[in-house]
PDB file of C-alpha atoms in Angstrom:
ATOM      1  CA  UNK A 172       4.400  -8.456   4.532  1.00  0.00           C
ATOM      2  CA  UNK A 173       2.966  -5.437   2.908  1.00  0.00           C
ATOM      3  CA  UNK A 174       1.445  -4.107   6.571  1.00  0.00           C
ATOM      4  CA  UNK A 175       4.166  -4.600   8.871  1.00  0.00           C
ATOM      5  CA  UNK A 176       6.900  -1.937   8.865  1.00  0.00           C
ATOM      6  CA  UNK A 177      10.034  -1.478  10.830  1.00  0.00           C
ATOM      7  CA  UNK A 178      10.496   0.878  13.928  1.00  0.00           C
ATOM      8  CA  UNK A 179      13.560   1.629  15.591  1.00  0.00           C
ATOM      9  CA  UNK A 180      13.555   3.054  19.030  1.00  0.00           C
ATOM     10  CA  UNK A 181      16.854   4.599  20.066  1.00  0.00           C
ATOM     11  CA  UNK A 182      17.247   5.620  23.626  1.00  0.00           C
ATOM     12  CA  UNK A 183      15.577   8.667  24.050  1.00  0.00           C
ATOM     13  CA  UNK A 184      14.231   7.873  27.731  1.00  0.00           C
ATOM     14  CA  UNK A 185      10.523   6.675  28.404  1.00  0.00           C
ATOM     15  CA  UNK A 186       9.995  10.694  28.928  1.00  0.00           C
ATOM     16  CA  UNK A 187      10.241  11.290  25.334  1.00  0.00           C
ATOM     17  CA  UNK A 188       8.874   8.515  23.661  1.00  0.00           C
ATOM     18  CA  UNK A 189       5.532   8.767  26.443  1.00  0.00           C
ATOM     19  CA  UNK A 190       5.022  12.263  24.707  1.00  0.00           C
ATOM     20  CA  UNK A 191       5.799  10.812  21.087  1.00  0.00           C
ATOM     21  CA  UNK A 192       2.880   8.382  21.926  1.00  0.00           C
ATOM     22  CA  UNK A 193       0.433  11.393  23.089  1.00  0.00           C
ATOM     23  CA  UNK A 194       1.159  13.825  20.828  1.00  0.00           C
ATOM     24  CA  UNK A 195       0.452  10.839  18.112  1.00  0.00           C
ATOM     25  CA  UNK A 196      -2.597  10.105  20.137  1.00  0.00           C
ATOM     26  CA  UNK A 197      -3.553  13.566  19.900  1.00  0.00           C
ATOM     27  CA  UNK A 198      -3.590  14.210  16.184  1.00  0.00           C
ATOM     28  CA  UNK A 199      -5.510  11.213  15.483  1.00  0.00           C
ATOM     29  CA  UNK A 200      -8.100  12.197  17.861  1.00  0.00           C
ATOM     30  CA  UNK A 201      -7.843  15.532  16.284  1.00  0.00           C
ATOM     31  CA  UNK A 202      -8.182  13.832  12.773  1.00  0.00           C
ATOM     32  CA  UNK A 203     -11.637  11.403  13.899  1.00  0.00           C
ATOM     33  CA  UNK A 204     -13.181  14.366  15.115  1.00  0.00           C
ATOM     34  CA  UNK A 205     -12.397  16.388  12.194  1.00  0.00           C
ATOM     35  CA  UNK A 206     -14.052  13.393  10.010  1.00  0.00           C
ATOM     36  CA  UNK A 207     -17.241  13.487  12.782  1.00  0.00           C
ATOM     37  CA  UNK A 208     -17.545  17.030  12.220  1.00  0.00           C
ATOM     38  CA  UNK A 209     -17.461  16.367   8.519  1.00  0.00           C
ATOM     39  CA  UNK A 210     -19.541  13.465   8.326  1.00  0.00           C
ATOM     40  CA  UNK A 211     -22.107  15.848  10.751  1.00  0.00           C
ATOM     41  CA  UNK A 212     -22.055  18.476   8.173  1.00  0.00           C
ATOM     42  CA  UNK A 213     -19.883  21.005  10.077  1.00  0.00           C
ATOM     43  CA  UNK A 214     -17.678  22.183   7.706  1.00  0.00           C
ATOM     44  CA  UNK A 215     -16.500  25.721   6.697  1.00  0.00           C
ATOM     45  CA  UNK A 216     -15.341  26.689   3.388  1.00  0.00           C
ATOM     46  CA  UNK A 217     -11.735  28.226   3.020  1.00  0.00           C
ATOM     47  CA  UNK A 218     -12.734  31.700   2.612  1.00  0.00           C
ATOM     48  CA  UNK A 219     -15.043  31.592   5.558  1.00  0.00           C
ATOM     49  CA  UNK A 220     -12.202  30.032   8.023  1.00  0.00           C
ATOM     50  CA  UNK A 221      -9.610  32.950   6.714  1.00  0.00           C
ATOM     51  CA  UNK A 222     -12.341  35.658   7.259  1.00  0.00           C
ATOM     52  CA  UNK A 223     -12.943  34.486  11.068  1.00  0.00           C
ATOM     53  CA  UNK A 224      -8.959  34.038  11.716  1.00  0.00           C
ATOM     54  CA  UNK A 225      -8.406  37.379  10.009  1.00  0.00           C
ATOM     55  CA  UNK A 226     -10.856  38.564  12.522  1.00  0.00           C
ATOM     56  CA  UNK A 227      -9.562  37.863  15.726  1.00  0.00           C
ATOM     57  CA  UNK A 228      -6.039  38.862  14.961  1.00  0.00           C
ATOM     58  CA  UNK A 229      -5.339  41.908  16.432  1.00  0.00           C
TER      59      UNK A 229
END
């Protein structure tokens, strides 16, 4: 079964594993809208990102 994989959950409380799930949750949504943006033509080069970062440190 080449898709399946095992996953073990040890008892971390429903606490922990809830903010596993979310903080998953979060970085795919991050990831989809990171392909939108790219499939929208928003992109940045490398240089251009470091030049605004560099920026607004103080």
């Amino acid at each position: 079964m080449p898709n399946r994989s095992a996953v073990t959950f040890h008892p971390l409380g429903n606490d922990a594993h809830e903010h596993c799930r979310a903080e998953e949750e979060a970085f795919i949504a991050s990831v989809e809208r990171g392909q939108a943006d790219a499939r929208a033509g928003r992109v940045h080069t490398t240089d251009a990102a470091r030049r605004r970062v560099t920026r607004s440190i103080p």
